[in-house]
Coordinates of C-alpha atoms and ligand atoms in Angstrom, one line a residue:
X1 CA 31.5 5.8 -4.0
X2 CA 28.8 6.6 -5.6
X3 CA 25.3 4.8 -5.5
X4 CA 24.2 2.6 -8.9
X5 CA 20.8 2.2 -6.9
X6 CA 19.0 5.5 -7.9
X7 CA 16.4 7.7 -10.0
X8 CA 18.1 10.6 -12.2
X9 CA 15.4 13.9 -13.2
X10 CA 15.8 16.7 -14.8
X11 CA 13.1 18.6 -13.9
X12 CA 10.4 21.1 -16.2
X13 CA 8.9 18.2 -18.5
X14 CA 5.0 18.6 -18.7
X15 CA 3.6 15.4 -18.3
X16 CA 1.8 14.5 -21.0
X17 CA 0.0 11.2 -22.2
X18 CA -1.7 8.1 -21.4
X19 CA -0.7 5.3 -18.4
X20 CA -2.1 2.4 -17.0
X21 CA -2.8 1.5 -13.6
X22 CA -1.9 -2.3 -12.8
X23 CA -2.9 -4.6 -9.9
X24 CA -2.7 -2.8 -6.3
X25 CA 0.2 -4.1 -4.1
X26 CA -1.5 -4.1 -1.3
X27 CA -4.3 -6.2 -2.2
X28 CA -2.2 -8.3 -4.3
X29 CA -0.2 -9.7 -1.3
X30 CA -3.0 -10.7 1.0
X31 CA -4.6 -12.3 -1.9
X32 CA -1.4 -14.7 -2.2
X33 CA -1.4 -14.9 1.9
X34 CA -5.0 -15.8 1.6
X35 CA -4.6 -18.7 -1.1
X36 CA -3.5 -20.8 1.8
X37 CA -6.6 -21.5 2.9
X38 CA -8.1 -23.6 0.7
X39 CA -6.2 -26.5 -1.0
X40 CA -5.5 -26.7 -4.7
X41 CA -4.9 -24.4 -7.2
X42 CA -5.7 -20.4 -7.1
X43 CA -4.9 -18.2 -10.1
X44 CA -4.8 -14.8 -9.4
X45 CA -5.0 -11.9 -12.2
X46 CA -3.7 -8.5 -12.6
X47 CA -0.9 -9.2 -10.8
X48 CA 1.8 -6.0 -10.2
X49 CA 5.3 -6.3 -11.9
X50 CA 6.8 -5.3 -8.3
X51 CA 9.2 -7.2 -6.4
X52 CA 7.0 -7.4 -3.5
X53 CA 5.7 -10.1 -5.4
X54 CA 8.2 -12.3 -5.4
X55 CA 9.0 -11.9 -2.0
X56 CA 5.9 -13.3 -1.5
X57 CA 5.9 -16.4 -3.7
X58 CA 9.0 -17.0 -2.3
X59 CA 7.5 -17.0 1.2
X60 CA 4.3 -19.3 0.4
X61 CA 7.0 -21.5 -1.8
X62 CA 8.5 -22.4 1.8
X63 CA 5.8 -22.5 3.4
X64 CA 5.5 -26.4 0.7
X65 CA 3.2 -24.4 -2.1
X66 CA 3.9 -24.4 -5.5
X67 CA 3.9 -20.7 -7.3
X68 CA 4.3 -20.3 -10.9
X69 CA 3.9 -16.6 -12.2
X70 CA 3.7 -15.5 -15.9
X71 CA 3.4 -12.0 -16.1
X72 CA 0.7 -10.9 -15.0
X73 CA -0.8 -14.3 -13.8
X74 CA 0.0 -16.3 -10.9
X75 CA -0.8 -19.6 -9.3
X76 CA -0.2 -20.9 -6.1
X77 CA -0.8 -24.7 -5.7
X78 CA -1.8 -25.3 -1.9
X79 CA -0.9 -28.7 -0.5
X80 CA -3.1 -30.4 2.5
X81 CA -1.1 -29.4 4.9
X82 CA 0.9 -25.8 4.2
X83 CA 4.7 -25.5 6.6
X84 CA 3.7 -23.4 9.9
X85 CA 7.2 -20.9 9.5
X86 CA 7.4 -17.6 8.2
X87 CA 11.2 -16.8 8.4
X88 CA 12.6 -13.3 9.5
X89 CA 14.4 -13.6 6.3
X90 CA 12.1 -12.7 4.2
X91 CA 9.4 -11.2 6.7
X92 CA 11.9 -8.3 7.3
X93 CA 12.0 -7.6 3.7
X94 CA 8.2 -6.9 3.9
X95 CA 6.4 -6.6 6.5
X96 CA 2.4 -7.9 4.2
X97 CA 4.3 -11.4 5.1
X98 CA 2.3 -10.9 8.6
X99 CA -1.0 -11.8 6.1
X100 CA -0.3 -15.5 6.3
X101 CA -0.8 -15.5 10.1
X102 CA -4.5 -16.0 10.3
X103 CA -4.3 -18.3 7.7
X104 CA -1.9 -20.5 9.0
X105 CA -3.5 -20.2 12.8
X106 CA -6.6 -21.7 11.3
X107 CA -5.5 -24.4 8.6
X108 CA -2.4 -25.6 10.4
X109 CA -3.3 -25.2 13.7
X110 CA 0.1 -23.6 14.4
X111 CA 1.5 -20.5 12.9
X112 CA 5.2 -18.6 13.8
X113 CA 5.6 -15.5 11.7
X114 CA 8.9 -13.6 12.4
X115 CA 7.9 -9.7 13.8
X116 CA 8.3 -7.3 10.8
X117 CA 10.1 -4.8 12.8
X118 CA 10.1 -1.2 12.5
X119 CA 10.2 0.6 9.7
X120 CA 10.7 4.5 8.1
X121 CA 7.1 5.3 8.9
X122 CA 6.6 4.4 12.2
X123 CA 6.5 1.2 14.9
X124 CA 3.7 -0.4 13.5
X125 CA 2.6 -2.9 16.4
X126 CA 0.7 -5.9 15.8
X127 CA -1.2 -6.1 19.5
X128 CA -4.3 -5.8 17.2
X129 CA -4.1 -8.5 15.6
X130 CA -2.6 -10.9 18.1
X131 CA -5.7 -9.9 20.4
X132 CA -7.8 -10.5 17.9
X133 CA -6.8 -14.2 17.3
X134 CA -6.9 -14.8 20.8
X135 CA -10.4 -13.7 20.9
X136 CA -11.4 -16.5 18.2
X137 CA -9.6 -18.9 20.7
X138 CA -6.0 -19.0 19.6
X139 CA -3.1 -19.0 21.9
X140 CA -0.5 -16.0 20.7
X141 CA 2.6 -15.0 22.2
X142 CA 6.3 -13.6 21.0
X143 CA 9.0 -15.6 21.2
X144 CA 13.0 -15.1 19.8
X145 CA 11.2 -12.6 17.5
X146 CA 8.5 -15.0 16.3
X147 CA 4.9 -14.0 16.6
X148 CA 4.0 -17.7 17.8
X149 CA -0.3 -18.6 17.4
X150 CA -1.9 -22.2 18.3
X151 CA -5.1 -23.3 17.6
X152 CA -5.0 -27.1 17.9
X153 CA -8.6 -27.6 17.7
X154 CA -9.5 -24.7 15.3
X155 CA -10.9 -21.3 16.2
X156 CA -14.3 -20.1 17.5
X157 CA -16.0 -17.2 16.2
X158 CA -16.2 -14.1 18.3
X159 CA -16.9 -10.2 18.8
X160 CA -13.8 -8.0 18.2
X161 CA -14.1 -4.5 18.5
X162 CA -10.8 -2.7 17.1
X163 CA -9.1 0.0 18.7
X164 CA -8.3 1.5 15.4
X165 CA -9.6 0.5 12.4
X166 CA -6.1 -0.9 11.3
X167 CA -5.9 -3.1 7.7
X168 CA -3.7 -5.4 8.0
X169 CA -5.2 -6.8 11.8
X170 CA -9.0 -7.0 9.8
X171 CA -7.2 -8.7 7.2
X172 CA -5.8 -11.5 9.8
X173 CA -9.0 -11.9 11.8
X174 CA -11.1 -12.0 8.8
X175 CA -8.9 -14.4 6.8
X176 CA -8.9 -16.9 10.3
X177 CA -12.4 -16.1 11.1
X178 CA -14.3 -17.5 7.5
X179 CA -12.7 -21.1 8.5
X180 CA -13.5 -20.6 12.6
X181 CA -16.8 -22.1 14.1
X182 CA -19.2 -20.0 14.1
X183 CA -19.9 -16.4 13.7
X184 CA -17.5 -13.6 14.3
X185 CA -18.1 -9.7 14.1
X186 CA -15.3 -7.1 13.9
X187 CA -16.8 -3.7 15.0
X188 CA -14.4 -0.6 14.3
X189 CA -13.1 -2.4 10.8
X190 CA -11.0 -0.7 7.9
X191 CA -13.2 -0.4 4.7
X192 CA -10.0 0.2 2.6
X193 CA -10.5 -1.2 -1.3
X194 CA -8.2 -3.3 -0.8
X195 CA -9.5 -5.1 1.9
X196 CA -12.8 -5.1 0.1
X197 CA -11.3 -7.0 -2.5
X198 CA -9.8 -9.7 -0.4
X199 CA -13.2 -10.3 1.6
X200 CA -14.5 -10.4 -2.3
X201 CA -11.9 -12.6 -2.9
X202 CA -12.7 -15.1 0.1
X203 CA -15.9 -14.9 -0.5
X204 CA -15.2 -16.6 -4.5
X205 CA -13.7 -19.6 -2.4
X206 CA -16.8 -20.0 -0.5
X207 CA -16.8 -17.8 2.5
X208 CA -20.0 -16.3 4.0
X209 CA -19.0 -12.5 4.7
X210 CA -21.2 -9.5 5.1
X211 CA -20.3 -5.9 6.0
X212 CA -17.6 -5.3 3.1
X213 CA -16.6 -1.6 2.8
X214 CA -18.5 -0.9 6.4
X215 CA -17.3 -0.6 9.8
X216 CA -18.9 -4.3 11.1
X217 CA -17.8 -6.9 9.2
X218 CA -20.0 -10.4 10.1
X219 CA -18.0 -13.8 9.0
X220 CA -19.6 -17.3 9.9
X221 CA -17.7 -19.4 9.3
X222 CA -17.3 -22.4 7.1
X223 CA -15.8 -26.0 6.8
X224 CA -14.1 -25.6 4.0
X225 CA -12.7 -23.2 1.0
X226 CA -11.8 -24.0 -2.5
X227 CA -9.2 -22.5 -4.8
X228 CA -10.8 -19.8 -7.1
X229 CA -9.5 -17.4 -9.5
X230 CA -9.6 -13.8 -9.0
X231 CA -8.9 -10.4 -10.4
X232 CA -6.8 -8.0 -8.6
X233 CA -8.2 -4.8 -8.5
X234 CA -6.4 -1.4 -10.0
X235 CA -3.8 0.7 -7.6
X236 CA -5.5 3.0 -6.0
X237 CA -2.1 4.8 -4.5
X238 CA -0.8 5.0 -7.9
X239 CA -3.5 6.3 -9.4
X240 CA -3.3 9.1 -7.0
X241 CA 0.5 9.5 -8.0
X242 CA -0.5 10.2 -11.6
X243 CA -3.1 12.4 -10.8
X244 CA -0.2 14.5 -8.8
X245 CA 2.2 14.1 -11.0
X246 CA -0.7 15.8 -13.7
X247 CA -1.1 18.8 -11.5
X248 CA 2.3 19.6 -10.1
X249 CA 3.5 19.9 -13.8
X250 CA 0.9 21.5 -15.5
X251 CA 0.1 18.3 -17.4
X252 CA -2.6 16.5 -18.9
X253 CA -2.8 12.4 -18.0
X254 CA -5.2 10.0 -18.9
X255 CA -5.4 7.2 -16.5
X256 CA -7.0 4.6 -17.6
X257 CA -8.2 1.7 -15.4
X258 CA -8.3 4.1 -12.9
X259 CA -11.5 4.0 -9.9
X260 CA -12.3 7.2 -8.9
X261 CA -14.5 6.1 -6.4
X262 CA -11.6 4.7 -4.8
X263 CA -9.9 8.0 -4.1
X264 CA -12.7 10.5 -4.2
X265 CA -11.3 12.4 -1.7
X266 CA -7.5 13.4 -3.2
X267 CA -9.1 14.0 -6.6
X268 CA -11.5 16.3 -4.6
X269 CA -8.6 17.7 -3.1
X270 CA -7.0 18.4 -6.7
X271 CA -9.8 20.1 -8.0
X272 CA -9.7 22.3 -5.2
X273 CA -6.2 23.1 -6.1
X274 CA -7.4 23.9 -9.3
X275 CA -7.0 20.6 -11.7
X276 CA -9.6 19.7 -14.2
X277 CA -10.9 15.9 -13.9
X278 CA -13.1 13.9 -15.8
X279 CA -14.2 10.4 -16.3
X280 CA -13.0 8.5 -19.7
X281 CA -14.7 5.1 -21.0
X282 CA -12.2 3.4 -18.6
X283 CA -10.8 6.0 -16.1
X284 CA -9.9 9.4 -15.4
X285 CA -8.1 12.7 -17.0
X286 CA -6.7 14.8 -15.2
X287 CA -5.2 18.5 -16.4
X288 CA -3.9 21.7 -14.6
X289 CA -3.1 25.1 -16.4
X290 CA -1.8 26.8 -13.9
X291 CA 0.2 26.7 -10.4
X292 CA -2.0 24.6 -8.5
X293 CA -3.2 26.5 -4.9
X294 CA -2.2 24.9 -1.3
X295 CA -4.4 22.5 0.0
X296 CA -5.2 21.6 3.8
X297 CA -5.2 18.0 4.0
X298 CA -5.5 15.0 7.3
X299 CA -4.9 11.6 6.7
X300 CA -7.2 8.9 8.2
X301 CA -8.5 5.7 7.8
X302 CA -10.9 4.9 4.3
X303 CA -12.5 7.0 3.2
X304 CA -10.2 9.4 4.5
X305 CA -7.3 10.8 3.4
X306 CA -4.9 8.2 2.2
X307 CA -1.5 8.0 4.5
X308 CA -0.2 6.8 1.4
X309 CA -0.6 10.2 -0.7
X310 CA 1.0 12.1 2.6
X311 CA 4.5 13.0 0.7
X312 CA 3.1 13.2 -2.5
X313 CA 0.9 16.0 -1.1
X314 CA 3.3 17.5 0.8
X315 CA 5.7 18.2 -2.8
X316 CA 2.5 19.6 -4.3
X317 CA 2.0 22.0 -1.4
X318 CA 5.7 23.0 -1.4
X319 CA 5.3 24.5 -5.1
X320 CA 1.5 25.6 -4.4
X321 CA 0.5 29.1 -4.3
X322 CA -0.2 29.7 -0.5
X323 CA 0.0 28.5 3.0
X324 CA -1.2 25.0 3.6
X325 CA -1.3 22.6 6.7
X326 CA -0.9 18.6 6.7
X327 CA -1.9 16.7 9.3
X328 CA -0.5 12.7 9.6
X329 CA -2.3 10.7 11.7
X330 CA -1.9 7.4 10.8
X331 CA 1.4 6.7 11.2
X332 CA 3.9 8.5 13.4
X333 CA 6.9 9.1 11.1
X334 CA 6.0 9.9 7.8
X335 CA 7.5 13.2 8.2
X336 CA 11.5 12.2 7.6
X337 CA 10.8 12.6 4.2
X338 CA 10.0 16.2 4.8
X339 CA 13.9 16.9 5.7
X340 CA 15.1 15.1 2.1
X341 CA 12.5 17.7 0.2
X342 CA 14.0 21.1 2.2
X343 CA 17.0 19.8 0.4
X344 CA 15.0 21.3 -2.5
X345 CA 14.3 24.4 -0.9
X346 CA 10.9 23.2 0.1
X347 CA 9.8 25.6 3.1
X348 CA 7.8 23.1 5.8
X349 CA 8.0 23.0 9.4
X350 CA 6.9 20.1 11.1
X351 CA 5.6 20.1 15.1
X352 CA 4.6 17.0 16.0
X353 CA 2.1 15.3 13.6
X354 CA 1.4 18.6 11.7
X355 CA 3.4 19.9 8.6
X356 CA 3.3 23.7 8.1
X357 CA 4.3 24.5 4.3
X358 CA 4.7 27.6 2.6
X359 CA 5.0 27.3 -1.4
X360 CA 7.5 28.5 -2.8
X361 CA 7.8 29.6 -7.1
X362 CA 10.1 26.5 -7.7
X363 CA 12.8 23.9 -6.1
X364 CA 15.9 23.4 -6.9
X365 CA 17.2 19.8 -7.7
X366 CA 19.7 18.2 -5.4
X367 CA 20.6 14.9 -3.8
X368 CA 18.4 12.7 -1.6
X369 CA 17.6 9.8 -0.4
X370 CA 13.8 8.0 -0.4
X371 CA 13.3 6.3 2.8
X372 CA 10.4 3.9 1.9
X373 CA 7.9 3.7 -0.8
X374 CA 5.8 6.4 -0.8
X375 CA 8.6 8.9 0.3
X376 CA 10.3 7.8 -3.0
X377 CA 7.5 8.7 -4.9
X378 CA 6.6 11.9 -3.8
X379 CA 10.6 12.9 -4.2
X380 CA 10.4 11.8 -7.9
X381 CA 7.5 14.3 -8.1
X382 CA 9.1 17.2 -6.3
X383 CA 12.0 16.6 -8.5
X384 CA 10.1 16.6 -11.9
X385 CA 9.2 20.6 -10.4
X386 CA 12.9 21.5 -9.4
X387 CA 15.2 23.5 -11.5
X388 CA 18.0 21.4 -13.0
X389 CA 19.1 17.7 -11.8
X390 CA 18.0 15.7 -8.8
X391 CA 19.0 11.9 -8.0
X392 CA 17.3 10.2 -5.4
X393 CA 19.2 7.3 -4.2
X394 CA 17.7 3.9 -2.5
X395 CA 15.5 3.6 -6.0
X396 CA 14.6 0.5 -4.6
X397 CA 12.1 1.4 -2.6
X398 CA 10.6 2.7 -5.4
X399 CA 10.2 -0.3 -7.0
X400 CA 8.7 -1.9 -5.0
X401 CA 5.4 0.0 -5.3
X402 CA 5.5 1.1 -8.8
X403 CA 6.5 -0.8 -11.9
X404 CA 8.5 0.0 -14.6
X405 CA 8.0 4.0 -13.2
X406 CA 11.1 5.6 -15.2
X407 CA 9.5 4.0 -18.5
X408 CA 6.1 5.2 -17.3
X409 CA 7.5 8.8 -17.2
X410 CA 9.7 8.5 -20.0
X411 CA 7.2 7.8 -21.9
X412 CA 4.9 11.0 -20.2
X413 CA 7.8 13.6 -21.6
X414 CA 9.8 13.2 -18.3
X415 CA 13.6 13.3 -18.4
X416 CA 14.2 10.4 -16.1
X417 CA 16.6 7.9 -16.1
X418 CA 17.4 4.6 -13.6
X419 CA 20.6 3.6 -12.4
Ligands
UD1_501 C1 -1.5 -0.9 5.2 C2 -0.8 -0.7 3.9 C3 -0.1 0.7 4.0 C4 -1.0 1.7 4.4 C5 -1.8 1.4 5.7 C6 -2.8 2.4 6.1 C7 -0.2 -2.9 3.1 C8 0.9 -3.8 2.8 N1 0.1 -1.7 3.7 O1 -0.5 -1.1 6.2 O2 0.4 0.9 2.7 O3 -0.3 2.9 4.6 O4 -2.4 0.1 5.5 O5 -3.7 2.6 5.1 O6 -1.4 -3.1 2.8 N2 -1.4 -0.5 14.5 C9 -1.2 -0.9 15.9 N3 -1.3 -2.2 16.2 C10 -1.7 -3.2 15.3 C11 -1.9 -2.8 14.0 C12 -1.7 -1.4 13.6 O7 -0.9 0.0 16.7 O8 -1.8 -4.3 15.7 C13 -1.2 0.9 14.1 C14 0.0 1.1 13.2 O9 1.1 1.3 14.0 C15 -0.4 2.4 12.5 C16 -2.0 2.2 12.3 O10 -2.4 1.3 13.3 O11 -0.2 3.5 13.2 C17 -2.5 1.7 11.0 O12 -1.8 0.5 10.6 P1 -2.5 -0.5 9.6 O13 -3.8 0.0 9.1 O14 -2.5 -1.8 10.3 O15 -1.5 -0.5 8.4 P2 -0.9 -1.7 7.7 O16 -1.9 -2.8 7.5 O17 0.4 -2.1 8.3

């Protein structure tokens, strides 16, 4: 039977036009997590029309909070004393619900968070941010699936040098540490944007944190927080997905609310395939005349290489003019999404954490299937560059990072449609 949950393209529309970058998912969600930790009312701004979203507010609405969104506006009511349980239920639908650990651990006392599980990029463990809870004093273990963290008598501030500089374990230690005793230091930190804007964001409620956007982060600790309100800052990853989309069609977008000092590096990288950008009063334009040329590209940590532009590189290099070679190292299995794109004749071979791609003139559309987000994404790109009709099934993913996207490109010149 055939799927109602999918993306229809026909591909050779130039994309042309003006789009909008909302709130970023991913700083969105630990934003909501991080309302827990001070009681009363938070109103948080710019928020994503993603379902991610909801998933949350559903989440913190168990957890005894009261959420109330309208539009692009939400606020989360905190009560004294927030529920301890994050149920597999919804954890498994997403796995940022691992953001209200640390603040559970240190307003509650007592925290169980089902384990995310697996997903279509890789294992994604959470030993780095279990071990750095116990080093601020709490008592962590897994149990019937449950992450399970105590801190009867609050936390203590500490060193914590990370193995890897891994977001969403900096997130948890730094949301626990600003209400531990103390001063903590987390050596070896991310400095993604989007953790930036959550420190920024605790730091409103009345946090002392230093280090933002470096690799040593210093939190001392304080008594208490208070609600704030709070602007989430612009999608970086989408803004890269425009900025793609521009150059693998020969287009011309203008993104506005775009920060190009968030993703200096893929813009870099486009210019180098040949796209023209500049800066507008509130963003960037970005244009390409021509077949872009292959670019050599490794992912890593901020200010590297974004994991999360992996498959949206790996369409442009597979129409590029030239030889190019990706490297993931971030994540261990980004590369399924490579065998849904040979579908479209795309020419990669993948050993190990390296893609090898030779560009070929054009793709030719066909069915397939996006495992997870960003896979999505890039195979709605690839698609807008193959001859004739693609669908790419499991649109849901989709969705889940990027609003209203077949109105976006409909309204660009694409011929899109969703199911
Ligand atoms: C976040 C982003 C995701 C992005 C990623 C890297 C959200 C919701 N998701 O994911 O879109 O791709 O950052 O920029 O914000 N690791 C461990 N043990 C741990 C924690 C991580 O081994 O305890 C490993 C992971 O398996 C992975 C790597 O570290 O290989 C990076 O993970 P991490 O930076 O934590 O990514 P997330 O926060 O999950």
């Amino acid at each position: 039977m055939a799927s109602l949950d999918r993306f229809r393209v026909i591909g050779g529309a130039q994309l042309r036009g003006e789009v909008e970058i909302s709130g970023a998912k991913n700083s969105v969600l630990k934003l909501m997590a991080a309302s827990l930790l001070a009681v009363g009312k938070t109103t948080i701004t710019n928020v994503p029309d993603i379902a991610d979203v909801d998933i949350m507010a559903d989440l913190l609405t168990r957890l005894g909070c009261t959420v109330v969104r309208n539009s692009s506006l939400i606020t989360i009511d905190v009560p004294n004393t927030p529920g301890h349980r994050a149920d597999y239920d919804l954890v498994r639908k997403m796995r940022a619900s691992i953001n209200v650990l640390g603040p559970l651990v240190v307003r509650v006392g007592k925290a169980e968070v089902a384990l995310p599980g697996g997903d279509a990029i890789g294992s994604r463990g959470l030993d780095f941010h279990i071990k750095g809870l116990e080093a601020l004093g709490a008592h962590a273990h897994i149990e019937h699936g449950y992450v399970i963290a105590e801190a009867p008598t609050g936390l203590v501030g500490a060193r914590i040098d990370l193995d890897f500089p891994s977001v969403g374990a900096t997130e948890n230690i730094m949301t626990a540490a600003v209400l531990a005793r103390g001063v903590t230091i987390i050596d070896n930190a991310a400095r993604e944007p989007d953790l930036v804007d959550l420190g920024e964001f605790l730091i409103s409620m009345g946090a002392n944190i230093e280090g933002l956007g470096s690799p040593t982060i210093t939190i001392t600790g304080v008594s208490t927080l208070s609600p704030t309100t709070h602007a989430t800052i612009p999608d970086r990853i989408i803004t890269g997905t425009w900025a793609f989309a521009a150059v693998m069609t020969r287009g011309d977008i203008t993104i506005r609310e775009a920060r190009a000092e968030h993703l200096e590096l893929p813009l870099e990288k486009l210019t180098t395939a040949g796209a023209i950008i500049t800066s507008t009063s509130d963003g960037i334009r970005v244009r390409m005349d021509k077949r872009p040329k292959a670019i050599d590209v490794s992912t890593l940590p901020y200010p590297g290489f974004p994991t999360d532009l992996l498959p949206m590189v790996i369409a442009l290099n597979a129409i590029a003019d030239g030889h190019s070679l990706v490297t993931e190292n971030v994540f261990e299995s980004r590369f399924m999404f490579v065998n849904e794109l040979s579908r479209l004749g795309a020419q990669i071979s993948v050993d190990g954490h390296h893609a090898s791609i030779d560009g070929v003139l054009e793709l030719s559309g066909a069915p397939v299937e996006a495992h997870d987000i960003r896979a999505g994404a890039g195979l709605i790109l690839a698609a807008l560059v193959s001859e004739g009709e693609t669908t790419i099934d499991e649109a849901f993913h989709v969705d889940r990072g990027y609003p209203n996207f077949a109105e976006q490109l409909q309204k660009l010149g694409a011929k899109v449609t969703r199911e």
